[in-house]
The first five atom37 places (N, CA, C, CB, O) and aatype in JSON, in Angstrom:
{
  "aatype": [20, 20, 20, 20, 20, 20, 20, 20, 20, 20, 20, 20, 20, 20, 20, 20, 20, 20, 20, 20, 20, 20, 20, 20, 20, 20, 20, 20, 20, 20, 20, 20, 20, 20, 20, 20, 20, 20, 20, 20, 20, 20, 20, 20, 20, 20, 20, 20, 20, 20, 20, 20, 20, 20, 20, 20, 20, 20, 20, 20, 20, 20, 20, 20, 20, 20, 20, 20, 20, 20, 20, 20, 20, 20, 20, 20, 20, 20, 20, 20, 20, 20, 20, 20, 20, 20, 20, 20, 20, 20, 20, 20, 20, 20, 20, 20, 20, 20, 20, 20, 20, 20, 20, 20, 20, 20, 20, 20, 20, 20, 20, 20, 20, 20, 20, 20, 20, 20, 20, 20, 20, 20, 20, 20, 20, 20, 20, 20, 20, 20, 20, 20, 20, 20, 20, 20, 20, 20],
  "atom_mask": [
    [1, 1, 1, 1, 1],
    [1, 1, 1, 1, 1],
    [1, 1, 1, 1, 1],
    [1, 1, 1, 1, 1],
    [1, 1, 1, 1, 1],
    [1, 1, 1, 1, 1],
    [1, 1, 1, 1, 1],
    [1, 1, 1, 1, 1],
    [1, 1, 1, 1, 1],
    [1, 1, 1, 1, 1],
    [1, 1, 1, 1, 1],
    [1, 1, 1, 1, 1],
    [1, 1, 1, 1, 1],
    [1, 1, 1, 1, 1],
    [1, 1, 1, 1, 1],
    [1, 1, 1, 1, 1],
    [1, 1, 1, 1, 1],
    [1, 1, 1, 1, 1],
    [1, 1, 1, 1, 1],
    [1, 1, 1, 1, 1],
    [1, 1, 1, 1, 1],
    [1, 1, 1, 1, 1],
    [1, 1, 1, 1, 1],
    [1, 1, 1, 1, 1],
    [1, 1, 1, 1, 1],
    [1, 1, 1, 1, 1],
    [1, 1, 1, 1, 1],
    [1, 1, 1, 1, 1],
    [1, 1, 1, 1, 1],
    [1, 1, 1, 1, 1],
    [1, 1, 1, 1, 1],
    [1, 1, 1, 1, 1],
    [1, 1, 1, 1, 1],
    [1, 1, 1, 1, 1],
    [1, 1, 1, 1, 1],
    [1, 1, 1, 1, 1],
    [1, 1, 1, 1, 1],
    [1, 1, 1, 1, 1],
    [1, 1, 1, 1, 1],
    [1, 1, 1, 1, 1],
    [1, 1, 1, 1, 1],
    [1, 1, 1, 1, 1],
    [1, 1, 1, 1, 1],
    [1, 1, 1, 1, 1],
    [1, 1, 1, 1, 1],
    [1, 1, 1, 1, 1],
    [1, 1, 1, 1, 1],
    [1, 1, 1, 1, 1],
    [1, 1, 1, 1, 1],
    [1, 1, 1, 1, 1],
    [1, 1, 1, 1, 1],
    [1, 1, 1, 1, 1],
    [1, 1, 1, 1, 1],
    [1, 1, 1, 1, 1],
    [1, 1, 1, 1, 1],
    [1, 1, 1, 1, 1],
    [1, 1, 1, 1, 1],
    [1, 1, 1, 1, 1],
    [1, 1, 1, 1, 1],
    [1, 1, 1, 1, 1],
    [1, 1, 1, 1, 1],
    [1, 1, 1, 1, 1],
    [1, 1, 1, 1, 1],
    [1, 1, 1, 1, 1],
    [1, 1, 1, 1, 1],
    [1, 1, 1, 1, 1],
    [1, 1, 1, 1, 1],
    [1, 1, 1, 1, 1],
    [1, 1, 1, 1, 1],
    [1, 1, 1, 1, 1],
    [1, 1, 1, 1, 1],
    [1, 1, 1, 1, 1],
    [1, 1, 1, 1, 1],
    [1, 1, 1, 1, 1],
    [1, 1, 1, 1, 1],
    [1, 1, 1, 1, 1],
    [1, 1, 1, 1, 1],
    [1, 1, 1, 1, 1],
    [1, 1, 1, 1, 1],
    [1, 1, 1, 1, 1],
    [1, 1, 1, 1, 1],
    [1, 1, 1, 1, 1],
    [1, 1, 1, 1, 1],
    [1, 1, 1, 1, 1],
    [1, 1, 1, 1, 1],
    [1, 1, 1, 1, 1],
    [1, 1, 1, 1, 1],
    [1, 1, 1, 1, 1],
    [1, 1, 1, 1, 1],
    [1, 1, 1, 1, 1],
    [1, 1, 1, 1, 1],
    [1, 1, 1, 1, 1],
    [1, 1, 1, 1, 1],
    [1, 1, 1, 1, 1],
    [1, 1, 1, 1, 1],
    [1, 1, 1, 1, 1],
    [1, 1, 1, 1, 1],
    [1, 1, 1, 1, 1],
    [1, 1, 1, 1, 1],
    [1, 1, 1, 1, 1],
    [1, 1, 1, 1, 1],
    [1, 1, 1, 1, 1],
    [1, 1, 1, 1, 1],
    [1, 1, 1, 1, 1],
    [1, 1, 1, 1, 1],
    [1, 1, 1, 1, 1],
    [1, 1, 1, 1, 1],
    [1, 1, 1, 1, 1],
    [1, 1, 1, 1, 1],
    [1, 1, 1, 1, 1],
    [1, 1, 1, 1, 1],
    [1, 1, 1, 1, 1],
    [1, 1, 1, 1, 1],
    [1, 1, 1, 1, 1],
    [1, 1, 1, 1, 1],
    [1, 1, 1, 1, 1],
    [1, 1, 1, 1, 1],
    [1, 1, 1, 1, 1],
    [1, 1, 1, 1, 1],
    [1, 1, 1, 1, 1],
    [1, 1, 1, 1, 1],
    [1, 1, 1, 1, 1],
    [1, 1, 1, 1, 1],
    [1, 1, 1, 1, 1],
    [1, 1, 1, 1, 1],
    [1, 1, 1, 1, 1],
    [1, 1, 1, 1, 1],
    [1, 1, 1, 1, 1],
    [1, 1, 1, 1, 1],
    [1, 1, 1, 1, 1],
    [1, 1, 1, 1, 1],
    [1, 1, 1, 1, 1],
    [1, 1, 1, 1, 1],
    [1, 1, 1, 1, 1],
    [1, 1, 1, 1, 1],
    [1, 1, 1, 1, 1],
    [1, 1, 1, 1, 1],
    [1, 1, 1, 1, 1]
  ],
  "atom_positions": [
    [[52.84, 27.53, 87.18], [53.62, 28.1, 86.11], [54.69, 27.1, 85.68], [54.25, 29.45, 86.55], [55.41, 26.56, 86.52]],
    [[54.78, 26.86, 84.39], [55.76, 25.9, 83.93], [57.11, 26.56, 83.69], [55.26, 25.23, 82.65], [57.21, 27.7, 83.22]],
    [[58.11, 25.83, 84.02], [59.47, 26.34, 83.9], [60.01, 26.0, 82.51], [60.39, 25.74, 85.01], [59.95, 24.84, 82.08]],
    [[60.53, 27.01, 81.81], [61.1, 26.78, 80.49], [62.59, 26.59, 80.6], [60.78, 27.95, 79.54], [63.26, 27.16, 81.47]],
    [[63.1, 25.77, 79.71], [64.55, 25.63, 79.61], [64.88, 25.42, 78.15], [65.07, 24.45, 80.5], [63.99, 25.21, 77.33]],
    [[66.14, 25.47, 77.83], [66.58, 25.32, 76.45], [67.53, 24.14, 76.37], [67.26, 26.61, 75.94], [68.33, 23.9, 77.28]],
    [[67.44, 23.44, 75.31], [68.37, 22.34, 75.07], [69.26, 22.75, 73.92], [67.61, 20.99, 74.77], [68.77, 23.22, 72.89]],
    [[70.53, 22.59, 74.07], [71.47, 23.06, 73.05], [71.34, 22.32, 71.73], [72.88, 22.93, 73.57], [71.22, 22.95, 70.68]],
    [[71.36, 21.0, 71.76], [71.31, 20.22, 70.53], [70.18, 19.21, 70.6], [72.66, 19.51, 70.29], [69.98, 18.55, 71.62]],
    [[69.45, 19.09, 69.52], [68.36, 18.13, 69.45], [68.3, 17.59, 68.03], [66.99, 18.78, 69.87], [67.99, 18.33, 67.09]],
    [[68.61, 16.33, 67.87], [68.59, 15.69, 66.55], [67.41, 14.74, 66.47], [69.93, 14.94, 66.29], [66.8, 14.4, 67.49]],
    [[67.09, 14.33, 65.27], [66.05, 13.35, 65.07], [64.64, 13.91, 65.08], [66.16, 12.32, 66.1], [63.67, 13.15, 65.13]],
    [[64.51, 15.23, 65.04], [63.16, 15.82, 65.03], [62.51, 15.73, 63.67], [63.22, 17.27, 65.48], [61.29, 15.74, 63.55]],
    [[63.33, 15.64, 62.64], [62.83, 15.42, 61.29], [63.56, 14.18, 60.75], [63.07, 16.68, 60.36], [64.64, 13.86, 61.23]],
    [[62.98, 13.49, 59.79], [63.58, 12.23, 59.33], [64.77, 12.38, 58.38], [62.52, 11.41, 58.66], [64.99, 11.52, 57.52]],
    [[65.52, 13.45, 58.53], [66.68, 13.69, 57.68], [67.89, 13.84, 58.59], [66.48, 14.96, 56.78], [67.97, 14.78, 59.38]],
    [[68.82, 12.92, 58.48], [69.93, 12.83, 59.42], [70.87, 14.03, 59.41], [70.72, 11.61, 59.13], [71.64, 14.21, 60.36]],
    [[70.84, 14.85, 58.4], [71.75, 15.98, 58.3], [71.16, 17.28, 58.87], [72.14, 16.19, 56.86], [71.83, 18.31, 58.86]],
    [[69.93, 17.24, 59.35], [69.29, 18.41, 59.95], [69.44, 18.33, 61.46], [67.77, 18.51, 59.54], [69.05, 17.33, 62.07]],
    [[69.99, 19.37, 62.06], [70.2, 19.43, 63.51], [69.6, 20.74, 64.03], [71.72, 19.33, 63.87], [69.75, 21.78, 63.4]],
    [[68.93, 20.67, 65.16], [68.32, 21.87, 65.76], [69.08, 22.27, 67.01], [66.84, 21.63, 66.1], [69.56, 21.43, 67.77]],
    [[69.18, 23.57, 67.21], [69.78, 24.14, 68.42], [68.74, 25.05, 69.06], [71.12, 24.94, 68.09], [67.85, 25.58, 68.39]],
    [[68.86, 25.22, 70.36], [67.99, 26.14, 71.12], [66.5, 25.83, 70.95], [68.26, 27.57, 70.7], [65.69, 26.74, 70.74]],
    [[66.17, 24.57, 71.04], [64.76, 24.17, 70.97], [64.13, 24.41, 72.34], [64.6, 22.66, 70.53], [64.62, 23.88, 73.34]],
    [[63.06, 25.21, 72.41], [62.44, 25.45, 73.71], [61.84, 24.16, 74.28], [61.35, 26.52, 73.6], [61.14, 23.42, 73.59]],
    [[62.14, 23.91, 75.53], [61.66, 22.71, 76.21], [60.93, 23.12, 77.48], [62.85, 21.74, 76.54], [61.18, 24.19, 78.05]],
    [[60.01, 22.26, 77.92], [59.36, 22.47, 79.21], [59.25, 21.12, 79.89], [57.96, 23.15, 79.06], [59.26, 20.07, 79.25]],
    [[59.13, 21.18, 81.19], [58.97, 19.94, 81.96], [57.5, 19.54, 81.97], [59.48, 20.12, 83.42], [56.61, 20.38, 82.02]],
    [[57.27, 18.25, 81.9], [55.92, 17.71, 82.0], [55.99, 16.51, 82.94], [55.34, 17.3, 80.59], [57.07, 16.15, 83.42]],
    [[54.86, 15.9, 83.2], [54.83, 14.71, 84.06], [55.62, 13.55, 83.45], [53.38, 14.27, 84.29], [56.11, 12.69, 84.18]],
    [[55.76, 13.55, 82.13], [56.5, 12.5, 81.44], [57.96, 12.89, 81.2], [55.82, 12.17, 80.12], [58.69, 12.13, 80.56]],
    [[58.39, 14.03, 81.68], [59.75, 14.5, 81.45], [59.75, 15.7, 80.52], [60.62, 13.38, 80.87], [58.7, 16.26, 80.24]],
    [[60.92, 16.1, 80.03], [60.99, 17.28, 79.16], [60.31, 17.03, 77.82], [62.44, 17.68, 78.94], [60.45, 15.95, 77.24]],
    [[59.58, 18.02, 77.35], [58.92, 17.96, 76.04], [59.21, 19.26, 75.3], [57.37, 17.73, 76.19], [59.49, 20.29, 75.91]],
    [[59.13, 19.19, 73.99], [59.34, 20.37, 73.16], [58.19, 21.34, 73.39], [59.47, 20.0, 71.65], [57.03, 20.94, 73.32]],
    [[58.51, 22.58, 73.64], [57.51, 23.61, 73.89], [57.36, 24.5, 72.65], [57.89, 24.46, 75.14], [57.56, 25.71, 72.69]],
    [[57.02, 23.85, 71.56], [56.91, 24.53, 70.27], [56.08, 23.64, 69.36], [58.31, 24.83, 69.65], [56.19, 22.42, 69.42]],
    [[55.28, 24.24, 68.52], [54.5, 23.48, 67.55], [55.48, 22.74, 66.63], [53.55, 24.41, 66.73], [56.33, 23.38, 66.01]],
    [[55.38, 21.41, 66.52], [56.31, 20.66, 65.67], [56.29, 21.13, 64.22], [55.98, 19.17, 65.72], [57.3, 21.01, 63.52]],
    [[55.18, 21.65, 63.76], [55.09, 22.16, 62.39], [56.07, 23.29, 62.13], [53.7, 22.63, 62.11], [56.54, 23.46, 61.01]],
    [[56.37, 24.05, 63.17], [57.33, 25.14, 63.03], [58.71, 24.59, 62.7], [57.39, 25.98, 64.32], [59.4, 25.11, 61.83]],
    [[59.1, 23.53, 63.38], [60.41, 22.92, 63.12], [60.45, 22.27, 61.74], [60.72, 21.87, 64.2], [61.46, 22.36, 61.04]],
    [[59.36, 21.64, 61.35], [59.29, 21.03, 60.01], [59.45, 22.09, 58.93], [57.96, 20.29, 59.83], [60.19, 21.9, 57.97]],
    [[58.75, 23.21, 59.08], [58.84, 24.29, 58.09], [60.22, 24.92, 58.07], [57.78, 25.36, 58.36], [60.72, 25.3, 57.01]],
    [[60.83, 25.03, 59.22], [62.19, 25.54, 59.3], [63.15, 24.62, 58.55], [62.63, 25.69, 60.77], [64.03, 25.09, 57.82]],
    [[62.99, 23.32, 58.73], [63.83, 22.34, 58.03], [63.56, 22.36, 56.53], [63.59, 20.93, 58.59], [64.5, 22.3, 55.73]],
    [[62.3, 22.44, 56.13], [61.95, 22.48, 54.7], [62.54, 23.72, 54.04], [60.43, 22.45, 54.52], [63.07, 23.64, 52.93]],
    [[62.45, 24.84, 54.71], [63.02, 26.08, 54.18], [64.52, 25.94, 54.0], [62.69, 27.26, 55.11], [65.07, 26.38, 52.99]],
    [[65.19, 25.34, 54.98], [66.63, 25.14, 54.9], [67.0, 24.25, 53.72], [67.17, 24.54, 56.2], [68.01, 24.5, 53.05]],
    [[66.22, 23.22, 53.45], [66.48, 22.34, 52.32], [66.47, 23.14, 51.01], [65.44, 21.19, 52.26], [67.31, 22.93, 50.14]],
    [[65.52, 24.06, 50.91], [65.42, 24.87, 49.7], [66.54, 25.9, 49.62], [64.06, 25.56, 49.64], [67.2, 26.03, 48.58]],
    [[66.76, 26.62, 50.69], [67.73, 27.71, 50.71], [69.17, 27.18, 50.6], [67.57, 28.53, 51.99], [70.02, 27.78, 49.94]],
    [[69.43, 26.06, 51.26], [70.78, 25.49, 51.26], [71.07, 24.68, 49.99], [70.97, 24.6, 52.48], [72.16, 24.12, 49.85]],
    [[70.11, 24.61, 49.09], [70.26, 23.9, 47.81], [70.63, 22.43, 48.0], [71.31, 24.59, 46.96], [71.52, 21.92, 47.33]],
    [[69.92, 21.78, 48.9], [70.13, 20.35, 49.12], [69.56, 19.58, 47.93], [69.47, 19.89, 50.47], [68.41, 19.82, 47.54]],
    [[70.31, 18.67, 47.35], [69.76, 17.84, 46.27], [68.57, 17.03, 46.79], [70.85, 16.89, 45.69], [68.58, 16.57, 47.93]],
    [[67.57, 16.86, 45.97], [66.37, 16.15, 46.4], [66.42, 14.68, 46.0], [65.13, 16.8, 45.82], [66.56, 14.33, 44.83]],
    [[66.3, 13.85, 47.03], [66.16, 12.41, 46.84], [64.73, 12.05, 47.25], [67.23, 11.6, 47.67], [63.94, 12.93, 47.61]],
    [[64.42, 10.79, 47.2], [63.08, 10.36, 47.59], [62.72, 10.74, 49.01], [62.96, 8.88, 47.43], [61.58, 11.14, 49.27]],
    [[63.67, 10.63, 49.95], [63.35, 10.95, 51.35], [63.08, 12.42, 51.54], [64.49, 10.51, 52.25], [62.26, 12.78, 52.39]],
    [[63.75, 13.31, 50.78], [63.45, 14.74, 50.87], [62.08, 15.05, 50.27], [64.54, 15.56, 50.17], [61.33, 15.87, 50.8]],
    [[61.76, 14.4, 49.16], [60.45, 14.61, 48.54], [59.35, 14.23, 49.52], [60.31, 13.79, 47.23], [58.38, 14.98, 49.7]],
    [[59.49, 13.07, 50.15], [58.48, 12.62, 51.11], [58.33, 13.62, 52.25], [58.86, 11.23, 51.66], [57.21, 13.99, 52.62]],
    [[59.45, 14.06, 52.81], [59.42, 15.02, 53.9], [58.77, 16.33, 53.46], [60.84, 15.28, 54.43], [57.89, 16.85, 54.16]],
    [[59.18, 16.87, 52.33], [58.64, 18.15, 51.86], [57.15, 18.05, 51.56], [59.38, 18.62, 50.6], [56.38, 18.96, 51.87]],
    [[56.74, 16.94, 50.97], [55.31, 16.75, 50.66], [54.49, 16.74, 51.95], [55.09, 15.42, 49.88], [53.42, 17.34, 52.01]],
    [[54.99, 16.06, 52.97], [54.28, 16.0, 54.25], [54.23, 17.39, 54.91], [54.96, 14.99, 55.19], [53.22, 17.75, 55.5]],
    [[55.32, 18.15, 54.82], [55.36, 19.48, 55.43], [54.29, 20.39, 54.83], [56.75, 20.11, 55.27], [53.65, 21.16, 55.54]],
    [[54.1, 20.3, 53.51], [53.09, 21.17, 52.89], [51.69, 20.56, 52.94], [53.47, 21.47, 51.44], [50.73, 21.15, 52.45]],
    [[51.59, 19.37, 53.54], [50.29, 18.78, 53.81], [49.53, 18.27, 52.62], [49.46, 19.76, 54.49], [48.3, 18.36, 52.57]],
    [[50.24, 17.72, 51.64], [49.57, 17.2, 50.45], [49.7, 15.69, 50.36], [50.14, 17.86, 49.19], [50.75, 15.12, 50.66]],
    [[48.62, 15.05, 49.95], [48.66, 13.62, 49.66], [49.5, 13.41, 48.4], [47.21, 13.02, 49.49], [49.8, 14.37, 47.69]],
    [[49.86, 12.17, 48.13], [50.6, 11.87, 46.89], [49.81, 12.33, 45.68], [50.91, 10.37, 46.79], [50.37, 12.87, 44.72]],
    [[48.51, 12.1, 45.72], [47.66, 12.43, 44.58], [47.62, 13.95, 44.34], [46.24, 11.91, 44.82], [47.76, 14.4, 43.2]],
    [[47.44, 14.72, 45.4], [47.37, 16.17, 45.25], [48.74, 16.75, 44.87], [46.86, 16.82, 46.54], [48.82, 17.67, 44.05]],
    [[49.78, 16.23, 45.46], [51.14, 16.67, 45.14], [51.42, 16.41, 43.67], [52.18, 15.95, 46.05], [51.9, 17.28, 42.95]],
    [[51.13, 15.18, 43.23], [51.34, 14.81, 41.84], [50.52, 15.69, 40.91], [50.99, 13.34, 41.61], [51.02, 16.14, 39.88]],
    [[49.27, 15.94, 41.27], [48.4, 16.77, 40.45], [48.95, 18.17, 40.26], [47.03, 16.86, 41.05], [48.89, 18.72, 39.15]],
    [[49.49, 18.75, 41.31], [50.06, 20.1, 41.21], [51.29, 20.12, 40.32], [50.41, 20.63, 42.6], [51.61, 21.15, 39.72]],
    [[51.99, 18.99, 40.24], [53.19, 18.9, 39.39], [52.86, 18.4, 37.98], [54.21, 17.98, 40.03], [53.74, 18.36, 37.12]],
    [[51.61, 18.02, 37.75], [51.22, 17.49, 36.45], [51.74, 16.08, 36.21], [51.71, 18.41, 35.36], [52.01, 15.7, 35.07]],
    [[51.88, 15.32, 37.29], [52.39, 13.96, 37.22], [51.39, 12.98, 37.8], [53.73, 13.85, 37.96], [50.35, 13.39, 38.33]],
    [[51.69, 11.7, 37.71], [50.82, 10.69, 38.31], [51.27, 10.43, 39.74], [50.84, 9.37, 37.48], [52.44, 10.66, 40.08]],
    [[50.36, 9.96, 40.58], [50.72, 9.64, 41.95], [51.71, 8.46, 42.0], [49.47, 9.31, 42.78], [52.48, 8.35, 42.95]],
    [[51.68, 7.6, 40.99], [52.64, 6.5, 40.97], [54.07, 7.01, 40.78], [52.28, 5.5, 39.86], [55.02, 6.4, 41.27]],
    [[54.22, 8.11, 40.07], [55.55, 8.72, 39.91], [56.07, 9.18, 41.26], [55.5, 9.9, 38.92], [57.23, 8.93, 41.6]],
    [[55.23, 9.85, 42.04], [55.62, 10.33, 43.36], [55.93, 9.13, 44.27], [54.5, 11.21, 43.99], [56.9, 9.15, 45.02]],
    [[55.11, 8.09, 44.18], [55.34, 6.88, 44.96], [56.73, 6.3, 44.67], [54.24, 5.82, 44.66], [57.47, 5.95, 45.58]],
    [[57.08, 6.22, 43.39], [58.39, 5.66, 43.01], [59.53, 6.55, 43.48], [58.47, 5.47, 41.49], [60.56, 6.04, 43.92]],
    [[59.37, 7.85, 43.4], [60.4, 8.76, 43.91], [60.62, 8.51, 45.4], [60.0, 10.24, 43.67], [61.75, 8.33, 45.85]],
    [[59.52, 8.49, 46.16], [59.62, 8.36, 47.6], [60.13, 6.97, 48.02], [58.27, 8.62, 48.24], [60.85, 6.84, 49.01]],
    [[59.76, 5.97, 47.28], [60.21, 4.61, 47.59], [61.72, 4.49, 47.4], [59.47, 3.58, 46.71], [62.38, 3.78, 48.16]],
    [[62.25, 5.16, 46.42], [63.7, 5.16, 46.16], [64.33, 6.28, 46.99], [64.02, 5.35, 44.62], [64.79, 7.28, 46.45]],
    [[64.33, 6.09, 48.31], [64.72, 7.13, 49.27], [66.05, 7.79, 49.0], [64.75, 6.55, 50.61], [66.2, 8.99, 49.24]],
    [[67.01, 7.06, 48.5], [68.37, 7.59, 48.34], [68.71, 7.98, 46.9], [69.36, 6.59, 48.82], [69.83, 8.41, 46.62]],
    [[67.74, 7.84, 45.99], [67.98, 8.2, 44.59], [67.61, 9.65, 44.34], [67.19, 7.27, 43.65], [66.52, 10.1, 44.7]],
    [[68.53, 10.37, 43.72], [68.27, 11.77, 43.42], [67.31, 11.88, 42.25], [69.58, 12.52, 43.11], [67.36, 11.09, 41.3]],
    [[66.44, 12.88, 42.33], [65.51, 13.14, 41.25], [66.26, 13.69, 40.04], [64.4, 14.12, 41.7], [67.35, 14.25, 40.17]],
    [[65.65, 13.54, 38.87], [66.17, 14.21, 37.69], [66.1, 15.71, 37.95], [65.37, 13.8, 36.39], [65.2, 16.18, 38.64]],
    [[67.02, 16.46, 37.41], [67.11, 17.9, 37.7], [65.81, 18.65, 37.42], [68.21, 18.51, 36.89], [65.41, 19.5, 38.21]],
    [[65.17, 18.35, 36.33], [63.93, 19.07, 36.0], [62.85, 18.78, 37.05], [63.42, 18.67, 34.58], [62.09, 19.67, 37.41]],
    [[62.8, 17.55, 37.54], [61.83, 17.2, 38.58], [62.2, 17.86, 39.91], [61.75, 15.67, 38.75], [61.33, 18.33, 40.64]],
    [[63.49, 17.89, 40.21], [63.96, 18.54, 41.42], [63.56, 20.01, 41.43], [65.49, 18.4, 41.56], [63.09, 20.54, 42.44]],
    [[63.74, 20.68, 40.29], [63.37, 22.1, 40.2], [61.87, 22.29, 40.36], [63.82, 22.68, 38.85], [61.43, 23.24, 41.02]],
    [[61.09, 21.41, 39.77], [59.63, 21.51, 39.89], [59.19, 21.34, 41.34], [58.95, 20.47, 39.0], [58.34, 22.09, 41.82]],
    [[59.75, 20.34, 42.04], [59.39, 20.1, 43.44], [59.8, 21.29, 44.3], [60.06, 18.8, 43.95], [59.02, 21.75, 45.13]],
    [[61.02, 21.78, 44.12], [61.48, 22.93, 44.91], [60.6, 24.15, 44.68], [62.93, 23.26, 44.57], [60.25, 24.85, 45.62]],
    [[60.25, 24.39, 43.44], [59.4, 25.54, 43.11], [58.02, 25.41, 43.75], [59.27, 25.68, 41.59], [57.5, 26.37, 44.32]],
    [[57.43, 24.23, 43.65], [56.11, 24.0, 44.25], [56.15, 24.16, 45.77], [55.6, 22.6, 43.89], [55.29, 24.84, 46.34]],
    [[57.13, 23.55, 46.42], [57.22, 23.62, 47.88], [57.45, 25.06, 48.33], [58.36, 22.7, 48.39], [56.85, 25.51, 49.3]],
    [[58.32, 25.77, 47.63], [58.58, 27.18, 47.98], [57.29, 27.99, 47.87], [59.66, 27.78, 47.05], [56.99, 28.8, 48.75]],
    [[56.54, 27.77, 46.82], [55.26, 28.49, 46.64], [54.28, 28.15, 47.76], [54.64, 28.14, 45.28], [53.64, 29.04, 48.32]],
    [[54.17, 26.88, 48.08], [53.24, 26.45, 49.14], [53.62, 27.01, 50.51], [53.19, 24.93, 49.21], [52.76, 27.29, 51.33]],
    [[54.94, 27.17, 50.75], [55.42, 27.7, 52.03], [55.53, 29.22, 52.03], [56.76, 27.09, 52.37], [55.81, 29.83, 53.07]],
    [[55.32, 29.84, 50.88], [55.43, 31.29, 50.78], [56.87, 31.78, 50.85], [54.63, 31.93, 51.87], [57.14, 32.85, 51.39]],
    [[57.78, 30.99, 50.31], [59.21, 31.32, 50.34], [59.64, 31.79, 48.95], [60.05, 30.1, 50.8], [59.27, 31.18, 47.95]],
    [[60.41, 32.85, 48.9], [60.98, 33.31, 47.64], [62.29, 32.59, 47.39], [61.19, 34.85, 47.65], [63.19, 32.63, 48.23]],
    [[62.4, 31.93, 46.25], [63.66, 31.32, 45.86], [64.0, 31.82, 44.47], [63.59, 29.75, 45.9], [63.14, 32.29, 43.73]],
    [[65.27, 31.71, 44.12], [65.72, 32.16, 42.81], [65.04, 31.37, 41.71], [67.24, 32.03, 42.69], [64.77, 30.18, 41.87]],
    [[64.76, 32.03, 40.61], [64.19, 31.36, 39.46], [65.24, 30.84, 38.51], [63.26, 32.28, 38.74], [64.91, 30.21, 37.5]],
    [[66.5, 31.1, 38.82], [67.58, 30.67, 37.95], [67.9, 29.19, 38.17], [68.83, 31.53, 38.18], [68.05, 28.73, 39.3]],
    [[67.99, 28.48, 37.08], [68.26, 27.05, 37.11], [69.49, 26.74, 37.96], [68.45, 26.53, 35.69], [69.42, 25.89, 38.84]],
    [[70.59, 27.41, 37.69], [71.84, 27.12, 38.38], [71.8, 27.47, 39.86], [72.98, 27.86, 37.72], [72.54, 26.89, 40.66]],
    [[70.95, 28.41, 40.24], [70.87, 28.83, 41.64], [70.01, 27.9, 42.49], [70.32, 30.24, 41.73], [70.05, 27.98, 43.72]],
    [[69.26, 27.03, 41.87], [68.36, 26.15, 42.61], [68.93, 24.76, 42.87], [67.07, 26.01, 41.85], [68.49, 24.07, 43.79]],
    [[69.9, 24.37, 42.09], [70.44, 23.02, 42.21], [71.7, 22.99, 43.05], [70.72, 22.44, 40.83], [72.62, 23.78, 42.85]],
    [[71.72, 22.07, 43.99], [72.92, 21.85, 44.79], [73.61, 20.6, 44.3], [72.58, 21.74, 46.29], [73.04, 19.83, 43.52]],
    [[74.82, 20.4, 44.75], [75.53, 19.21, 44.29], [75.84, 18.21, 45.39], [76.79, 19.61, 43.63], [76.29, 17.1, 45.11]],
    [[75.61, 18.61, 46.66], [75.85, 17.64, 47.72], [75.01, 17.95, 48.95], [77.34, 17.61, 48.1], [74.59, 19.08, 49.19]],
    [[74.78, 16.91, 49.71], [74.07, 17.05, 50.98], [75.1, 17.37, 52.04], [73.26, 15.75, 51.34], [76.16, 16.75, 52.1]],
    [[74.8, 18.34, 52.86], [75.72, 18.73, 53.93], [74.93, 18.96, 55.22], [76.52, 20.01, 53.54], [73.71, 19.11, 55.2]],
    [[75.64, 18.97, 56.32], [75.0, 19.17, 57.62], [74.39, 20.57, 57.68], [76.03, 18.97, 58.76], [74.97, 21.54, 57.21]],
    [[73.2, 20.65, 58.28], [72.5, 21.92, 58.46], [72.18, 22.05, 59.94], [71.2, 22.01, 57.58], [71.57, 21.16, 60.53]],
    [[72.59, 23.16, 60.52], [72.32, 23.44, 61.94], [71.34, 24.61, 61.99], [73.64, 23.76, 62.74], [71.65, 25.71, 61.53]],
    [[70.16, 24.37, 62.56], [69.1, 25.37, 62.61], [68.83, 25.79, 64.05], [67.82, 24.84, 61.97], [68.87, 24.98, 64.97]],
    [[68.57, 27.07, 64.22], [68.2, 27.58, 65.53], [66.69, 27.67, 65.61], [68.86, 28.96, 65.8], [66.06, 28.37, 64.82]],
    [[66.11, 26.96, 66.55], [64.65, 26.88, 66.66], [64.05, 28.13, 67.27], [64.25, 25.69, 67.49], [62.9, 28.46, 66.97]],
    [[64.79, 28.84, 68.09], [64.23, 30.03, 68.72], [65.26, 31.12, 68.78], [63.71, 29.72, 70.11], [64.98, 32.21, 69.27]]
  ]
}
């Protein structure tokens, strides 16, 4: 029987420095402690927080969100009615914020793919700054 334990703080689980997890279930293994949870659960939790917390979308958020919903650049672009080169340029410019209309389109698509209800109001979807987010994994 494996012994479970909890770790209070765990950073670096997603490639966004402002996302922090608390109470991540851990278990001991031959290689030391490992996360005892499907990593996809943590990714979806972080993606949901990005949408709900109204985090502005830069290239690095687009890349992360696209990966969470499991779409290639081509399929992601197709769903947005854009070219894959547009998505490539967004993601390559990791720290550049998307134009507001593109940000809204990406947020709407990701919310739909994740089955999350978000406001349809323009002003309710856009945030103005990135801030620290602390998520409870369990």
